[in-house]
Short mmCIF file of C-alpha atoms and ligand atoms in Angstrom, two decimals:
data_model
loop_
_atom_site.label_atom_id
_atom_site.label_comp_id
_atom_site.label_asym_id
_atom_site.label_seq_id
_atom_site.Cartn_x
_atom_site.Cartn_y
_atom_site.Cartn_z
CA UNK A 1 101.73 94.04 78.64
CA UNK A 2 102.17 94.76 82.39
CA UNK A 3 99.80 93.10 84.30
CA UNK A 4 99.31 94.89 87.95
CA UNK A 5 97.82 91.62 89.83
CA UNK A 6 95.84 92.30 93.31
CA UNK A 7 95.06 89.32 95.50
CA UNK A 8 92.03 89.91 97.22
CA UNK A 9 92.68 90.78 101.24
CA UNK A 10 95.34 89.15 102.63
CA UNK A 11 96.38 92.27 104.39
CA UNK A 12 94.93 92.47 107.97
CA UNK A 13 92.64 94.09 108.87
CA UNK A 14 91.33 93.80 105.56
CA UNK A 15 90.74 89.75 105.21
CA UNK A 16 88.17 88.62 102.87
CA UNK A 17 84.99 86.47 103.40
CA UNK A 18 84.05 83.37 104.90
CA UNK A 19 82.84 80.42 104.01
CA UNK A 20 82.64 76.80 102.99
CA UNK A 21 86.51 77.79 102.53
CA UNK A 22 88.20 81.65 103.65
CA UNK A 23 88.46 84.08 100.78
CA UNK A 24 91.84 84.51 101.82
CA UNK A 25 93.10 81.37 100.76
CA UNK A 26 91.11 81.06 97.36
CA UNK A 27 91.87 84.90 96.00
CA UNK A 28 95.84 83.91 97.10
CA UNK A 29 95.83 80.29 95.57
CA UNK A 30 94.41 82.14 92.10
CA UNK A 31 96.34 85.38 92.10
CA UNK A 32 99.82 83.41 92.40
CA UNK A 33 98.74 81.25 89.60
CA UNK A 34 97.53 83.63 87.80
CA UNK A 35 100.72 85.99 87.95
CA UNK A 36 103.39 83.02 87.26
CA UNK A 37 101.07 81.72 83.73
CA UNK A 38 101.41 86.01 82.83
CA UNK A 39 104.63 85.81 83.11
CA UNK A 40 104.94 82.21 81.68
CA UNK A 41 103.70 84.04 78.66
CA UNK A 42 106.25 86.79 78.63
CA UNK A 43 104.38 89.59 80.43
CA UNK A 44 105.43 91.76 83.19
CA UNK A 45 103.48 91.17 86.26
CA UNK A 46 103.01 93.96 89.27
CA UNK A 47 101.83 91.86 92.96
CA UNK A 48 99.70 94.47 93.82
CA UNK A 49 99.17 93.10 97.16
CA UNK A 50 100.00 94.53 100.23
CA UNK A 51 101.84 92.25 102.93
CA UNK A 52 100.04 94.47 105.80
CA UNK A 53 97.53 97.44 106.08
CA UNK A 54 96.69 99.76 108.95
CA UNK A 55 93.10 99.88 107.66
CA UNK A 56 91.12 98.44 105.18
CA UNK A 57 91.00 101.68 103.00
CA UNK A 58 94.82 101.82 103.26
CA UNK A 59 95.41 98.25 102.35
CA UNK A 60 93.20 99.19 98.79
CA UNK A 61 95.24 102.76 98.53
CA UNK A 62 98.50 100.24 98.64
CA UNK A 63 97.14 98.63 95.75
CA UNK A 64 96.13 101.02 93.52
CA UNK A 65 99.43 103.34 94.55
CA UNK A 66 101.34 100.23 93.25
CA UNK A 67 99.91 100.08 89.78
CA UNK A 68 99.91 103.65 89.51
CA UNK A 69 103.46 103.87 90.67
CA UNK A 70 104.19 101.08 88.55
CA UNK A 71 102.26 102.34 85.31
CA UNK A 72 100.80 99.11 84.80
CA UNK A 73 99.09 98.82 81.69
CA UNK A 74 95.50 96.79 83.15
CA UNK A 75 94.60 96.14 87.07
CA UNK A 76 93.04 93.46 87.96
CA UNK A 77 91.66 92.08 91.54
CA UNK A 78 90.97 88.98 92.28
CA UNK A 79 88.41 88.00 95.13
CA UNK A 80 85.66 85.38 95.28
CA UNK A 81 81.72 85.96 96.99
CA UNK A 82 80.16 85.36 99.91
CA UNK A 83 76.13 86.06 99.71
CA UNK A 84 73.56 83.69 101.14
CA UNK A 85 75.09 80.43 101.10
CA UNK A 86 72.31 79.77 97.56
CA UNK A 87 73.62 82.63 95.30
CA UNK A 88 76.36 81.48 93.27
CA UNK A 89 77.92 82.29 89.87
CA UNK A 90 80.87 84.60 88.68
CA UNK A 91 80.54 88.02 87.70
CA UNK A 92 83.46 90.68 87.08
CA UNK A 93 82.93 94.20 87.97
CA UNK A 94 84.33 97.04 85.58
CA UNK A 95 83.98 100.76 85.05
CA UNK A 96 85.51 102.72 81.78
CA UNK A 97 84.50 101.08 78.17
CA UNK A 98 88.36 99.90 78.41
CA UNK A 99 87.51 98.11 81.79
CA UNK A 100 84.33 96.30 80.15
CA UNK A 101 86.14 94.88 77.03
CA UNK A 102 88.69 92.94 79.82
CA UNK A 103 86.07 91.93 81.52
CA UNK A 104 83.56 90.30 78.93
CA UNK A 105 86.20 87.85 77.79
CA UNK A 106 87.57 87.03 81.58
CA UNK A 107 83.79 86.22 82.55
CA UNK A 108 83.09 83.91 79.47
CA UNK A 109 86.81 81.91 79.94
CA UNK A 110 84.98 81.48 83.77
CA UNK A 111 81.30 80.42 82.87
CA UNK A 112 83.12 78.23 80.37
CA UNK A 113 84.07 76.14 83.69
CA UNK A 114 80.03 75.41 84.47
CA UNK A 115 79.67 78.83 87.27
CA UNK A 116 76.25 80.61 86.88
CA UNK A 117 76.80 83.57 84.82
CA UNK A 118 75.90 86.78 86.68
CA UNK A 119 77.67 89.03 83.77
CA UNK A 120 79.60 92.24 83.70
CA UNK A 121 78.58 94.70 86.00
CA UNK A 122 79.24 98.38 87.25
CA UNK A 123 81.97 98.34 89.48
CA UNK A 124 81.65 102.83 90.22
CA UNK A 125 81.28 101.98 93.77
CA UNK A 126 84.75 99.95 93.93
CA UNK A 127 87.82 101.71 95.88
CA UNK A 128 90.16 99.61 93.54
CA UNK A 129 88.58 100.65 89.96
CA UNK A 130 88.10 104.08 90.81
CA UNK A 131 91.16 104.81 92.04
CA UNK A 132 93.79 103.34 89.21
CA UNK A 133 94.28 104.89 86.63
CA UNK A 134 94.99 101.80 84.20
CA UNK A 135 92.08 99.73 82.58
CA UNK A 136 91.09 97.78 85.70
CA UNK A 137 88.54 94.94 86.25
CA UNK A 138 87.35 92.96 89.87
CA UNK A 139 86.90 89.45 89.31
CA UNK A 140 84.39 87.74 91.98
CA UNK A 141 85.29 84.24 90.62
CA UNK A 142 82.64 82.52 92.22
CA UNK A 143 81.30 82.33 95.90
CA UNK A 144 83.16 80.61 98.41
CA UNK A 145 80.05 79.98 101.09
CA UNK A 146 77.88 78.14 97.75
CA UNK A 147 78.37 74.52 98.13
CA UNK A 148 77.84 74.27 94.16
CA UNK A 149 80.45 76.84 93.47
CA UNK A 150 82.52 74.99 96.28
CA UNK A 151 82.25 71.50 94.53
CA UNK A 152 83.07 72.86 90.52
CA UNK A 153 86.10 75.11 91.82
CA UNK A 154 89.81 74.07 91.06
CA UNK A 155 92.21 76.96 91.21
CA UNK A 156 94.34 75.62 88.29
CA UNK A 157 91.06 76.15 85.70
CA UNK A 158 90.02 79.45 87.20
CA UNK A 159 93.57 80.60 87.01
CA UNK A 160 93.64 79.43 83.14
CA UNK A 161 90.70 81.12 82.50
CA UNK A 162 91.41 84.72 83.81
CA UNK A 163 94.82 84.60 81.99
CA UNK A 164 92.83 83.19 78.74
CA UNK A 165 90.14 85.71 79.09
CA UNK A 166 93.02 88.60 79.77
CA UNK A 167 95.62 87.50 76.98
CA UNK A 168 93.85 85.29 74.69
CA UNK A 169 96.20 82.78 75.30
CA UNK A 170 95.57 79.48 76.70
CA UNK A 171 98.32 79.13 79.69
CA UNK A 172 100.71 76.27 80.28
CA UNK A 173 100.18 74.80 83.24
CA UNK A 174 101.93 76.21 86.56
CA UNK A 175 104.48 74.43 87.76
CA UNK A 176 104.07 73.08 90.97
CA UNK A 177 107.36 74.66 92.56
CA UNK A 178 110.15 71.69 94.16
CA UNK A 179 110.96 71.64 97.35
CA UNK A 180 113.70 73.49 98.29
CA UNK A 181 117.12 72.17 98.32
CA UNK A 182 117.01 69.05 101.20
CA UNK A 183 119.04 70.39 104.53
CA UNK A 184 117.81 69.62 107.34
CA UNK A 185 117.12 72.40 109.95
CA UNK A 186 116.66 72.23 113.34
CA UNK A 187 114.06 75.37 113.08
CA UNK A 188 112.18 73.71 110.18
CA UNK A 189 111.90 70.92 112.98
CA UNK A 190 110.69 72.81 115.46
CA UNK A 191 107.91 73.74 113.33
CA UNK A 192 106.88 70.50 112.71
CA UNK A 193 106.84 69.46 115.92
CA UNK A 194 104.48 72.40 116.88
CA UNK A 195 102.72 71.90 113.97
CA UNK A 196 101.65 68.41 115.11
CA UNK A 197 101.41 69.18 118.47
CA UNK A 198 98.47 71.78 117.03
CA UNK A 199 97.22 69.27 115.23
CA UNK A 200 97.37 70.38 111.99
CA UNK A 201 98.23 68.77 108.64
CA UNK A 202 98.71 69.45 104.88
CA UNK A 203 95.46 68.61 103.54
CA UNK A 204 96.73 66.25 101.34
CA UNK A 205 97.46 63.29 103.32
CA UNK A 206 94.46 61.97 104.66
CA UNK A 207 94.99 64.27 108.05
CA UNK A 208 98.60 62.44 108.70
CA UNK A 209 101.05 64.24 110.85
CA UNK A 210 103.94 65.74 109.81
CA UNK A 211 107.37 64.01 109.28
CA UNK A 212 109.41 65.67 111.70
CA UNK A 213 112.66 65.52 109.53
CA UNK A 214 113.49 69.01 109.81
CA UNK A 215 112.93 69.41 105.73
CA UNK A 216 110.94 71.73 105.07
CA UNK A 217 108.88 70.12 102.05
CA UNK A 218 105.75 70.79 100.44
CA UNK A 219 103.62 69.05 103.15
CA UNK A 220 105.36 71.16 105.61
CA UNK A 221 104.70 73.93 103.40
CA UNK A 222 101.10 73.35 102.86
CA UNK A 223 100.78 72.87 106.75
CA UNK A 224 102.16 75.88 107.33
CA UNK A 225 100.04 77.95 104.95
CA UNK A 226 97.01 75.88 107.23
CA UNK A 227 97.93 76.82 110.02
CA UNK A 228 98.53 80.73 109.02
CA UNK A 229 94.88 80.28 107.61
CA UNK A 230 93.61 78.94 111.13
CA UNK A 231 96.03 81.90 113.33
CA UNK A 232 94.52 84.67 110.87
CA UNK A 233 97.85 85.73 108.95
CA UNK A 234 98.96 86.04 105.69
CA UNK A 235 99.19 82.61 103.86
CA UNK A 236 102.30 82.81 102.72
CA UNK A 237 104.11 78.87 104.01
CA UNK A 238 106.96 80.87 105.66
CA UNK A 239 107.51 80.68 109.63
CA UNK A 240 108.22 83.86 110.40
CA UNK A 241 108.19 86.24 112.97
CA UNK A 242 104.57 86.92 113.18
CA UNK A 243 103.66 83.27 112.07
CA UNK A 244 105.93 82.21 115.43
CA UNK A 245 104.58 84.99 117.76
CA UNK A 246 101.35 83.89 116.94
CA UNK A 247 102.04 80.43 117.85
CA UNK A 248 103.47 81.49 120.80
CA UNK A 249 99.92 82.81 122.05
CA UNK A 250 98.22 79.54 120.81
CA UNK A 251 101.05 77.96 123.39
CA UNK A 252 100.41 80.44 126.38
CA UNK A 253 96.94 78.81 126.94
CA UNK A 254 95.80 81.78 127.66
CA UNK A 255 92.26 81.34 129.47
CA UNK A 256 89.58 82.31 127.16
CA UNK A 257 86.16 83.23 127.75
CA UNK A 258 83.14 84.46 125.63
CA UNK A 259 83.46 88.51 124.70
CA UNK A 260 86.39 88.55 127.01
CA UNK A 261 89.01 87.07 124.31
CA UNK A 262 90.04 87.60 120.30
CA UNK A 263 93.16 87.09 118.58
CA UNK A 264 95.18 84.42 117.38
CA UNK A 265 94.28 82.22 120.31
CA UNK A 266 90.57 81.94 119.76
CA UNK A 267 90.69 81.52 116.27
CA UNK A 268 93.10 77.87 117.21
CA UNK A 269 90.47 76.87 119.48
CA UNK A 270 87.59 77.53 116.94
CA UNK A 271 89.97 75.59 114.68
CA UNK A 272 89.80 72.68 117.12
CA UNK A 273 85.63 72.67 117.94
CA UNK A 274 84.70 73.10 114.52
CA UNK A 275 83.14 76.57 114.25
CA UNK A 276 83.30 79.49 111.83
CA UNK A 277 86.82 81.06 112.35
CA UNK A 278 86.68 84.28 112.82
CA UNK A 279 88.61 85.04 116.03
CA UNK A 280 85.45 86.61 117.63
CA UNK A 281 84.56 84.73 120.75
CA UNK A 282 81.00 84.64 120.90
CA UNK A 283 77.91 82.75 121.85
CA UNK A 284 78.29 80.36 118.58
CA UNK A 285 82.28 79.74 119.94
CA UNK A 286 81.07 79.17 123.73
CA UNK A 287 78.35 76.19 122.38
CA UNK A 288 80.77 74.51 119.94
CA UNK A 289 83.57 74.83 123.36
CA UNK A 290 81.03 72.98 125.30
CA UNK A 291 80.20 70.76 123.22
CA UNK A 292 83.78 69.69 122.88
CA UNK A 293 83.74 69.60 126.47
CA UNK A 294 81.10 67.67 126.85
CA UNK A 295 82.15 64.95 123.81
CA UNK A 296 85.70 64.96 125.58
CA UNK A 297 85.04 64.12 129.23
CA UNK A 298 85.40 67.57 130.33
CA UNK A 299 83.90 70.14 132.45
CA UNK A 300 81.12 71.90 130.83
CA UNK A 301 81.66 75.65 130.99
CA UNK A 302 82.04 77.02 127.68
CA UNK A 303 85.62 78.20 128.92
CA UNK A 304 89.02 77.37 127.90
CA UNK A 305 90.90 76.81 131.28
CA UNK A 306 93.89 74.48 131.64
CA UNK A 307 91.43 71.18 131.20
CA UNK A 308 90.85 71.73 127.86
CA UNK A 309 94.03 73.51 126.60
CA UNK A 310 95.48 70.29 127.81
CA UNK A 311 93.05 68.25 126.05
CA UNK A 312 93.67 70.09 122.48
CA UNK A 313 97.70 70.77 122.33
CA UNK A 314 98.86 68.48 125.37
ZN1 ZN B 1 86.69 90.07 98.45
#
């Protein structure tokens, strides 16, 4: 079989929902999984995904042009829900009689895991399933703003269970990938250091900094990937151009004030005083900045000045 895979979003402007954790992150932790066990099991696998879009509707054009393109035998889309914070469950979304029989075993392999089951439903109104012209299915694993979903949700399981409910084959596990050959770069250093100097770690390791060895290894990696989250780009663990640029903004300290400022710069500082990140700087941004301010010594304005840049990155 060829599988045409299509990670939810990813592809600003057309980032997915969020939550306890960012749809982003979730739909790209399953989706790689879920390609590498296909092809563990000897199928060809399509990434759908689009790297960048110009617009929403173009970013879902790029992936249905690439199964078509690619005459991929089934489509399927990977996202997770975002409701109500209370609504919770999986559900895949379907259209032709072809589309349905995916689905039904794909949502069974996922209630398996514990999630609510909300069933197969009519997916007519999706961009995605309408436009390719393979079998396709849209799985909405599970919600990412549901604490319950939150709490039962492992990507290695859901990934098992798409690619048992697609194949009928239980997956070996993935690999987790080695770190790359050990040389030490001074760029890969670089990016550690600015990675710690923004405060941001791997997840893993209890919120340690970075070993600035100038290896780039998994925690680096997984830093990385964090820090893309945070900055509003593609997840991918690679520093590149628009991962540095962005950086570069974070480093300006540009003065930010409420409906004045967006971009890569607000979303670091929402980062920092714990609010929704969503690179809109609005009245819910300007209270969590003050009280920052206020829990740091600072002057109490709700705007990031020199004071507080120097506060967060030094
Ligand atoms: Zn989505």
């Amino acid at each position: 079989m060829k599988y045409g895979i299509d990670i939810g979003h990813n592809a600003p402007p057309d980032t997915g929902a969020s939550g306890i954790r960012q749809e982003d992150n979730l739909t790209r932790e399953v989706g790689l999984r879920v390609m590498s066990k296909l092809r563990a099991l000897g199928h060809q696998v399509v990434n759908c995904t689009p790297q960048r879009a110009s617009s929403v509707t173009n970013s879902l054009w790029q992936r249905t042009n690439r199964a078509n393109v690619n005459r991929v035998d089934a489509f399927v889309s990977i996202h997770f829900n975002a409701f109500n914070r209370s609504a919770n469950g999986a559900e895949v979304f379907a259209i032709s009689s072809a589309g349905r029989r995916m689905a039904r075993p794909v949502q069974e392999e996922i209630v398996k895991l514990g999630f609510f089951d909300r069933g197969v439903k009519n997916g007519a109104h999706m961009y995605v399933l309408r436009h390719t012209a393979a079998p396709a299915i849209l799985v909405e694993c599970c919600f990412c703003d549901a604490r319950v979903d939150m709490d039962r949700y492992l990507a290695e399981p859901m990934a098992n269970a798409i690619v048992k409910g697609l194949t009928g084959s239980a997956p070996a596990p993935t690999p987790t990938p080695s770190p790359a050959p050990s040389s030490v770069s001074e760029e890969v250093r670089q990016l550690q250091k600015v990675i710690n100097r923004l405060k941001v770690t791997d997840g893993n390791s209890a919120g340690r900094a970075l070993k600035e060895d100038g290896v780039f290894g998994s925690s680096t990696r997984e830093a990385t990937r964090r820090l893309q989250a945070i900055l509003g780009l593609m997840t991918d663990g690679i520093a590149g151009d628009r991962t540095w640029r962005a950086i570069r903004q974070v480093l300006a300290k540009p003065i930010l004030r409420a409906n004045q400022a967006a971009g890569p710069a607000v979303r670091y500082v929402q980062y920092r005083v714990r609010v929704d990140i969503d690179g809109i700087f609005g009245p819910q941004t300007a209270a969590a900045i003050r009280r920052y301010q206020s829990s740091n010594g600072l002057t109490v304005d709700g705007i990031i000045g020199p004071q507080s840049w120097t506060r967060m990155i030094g």
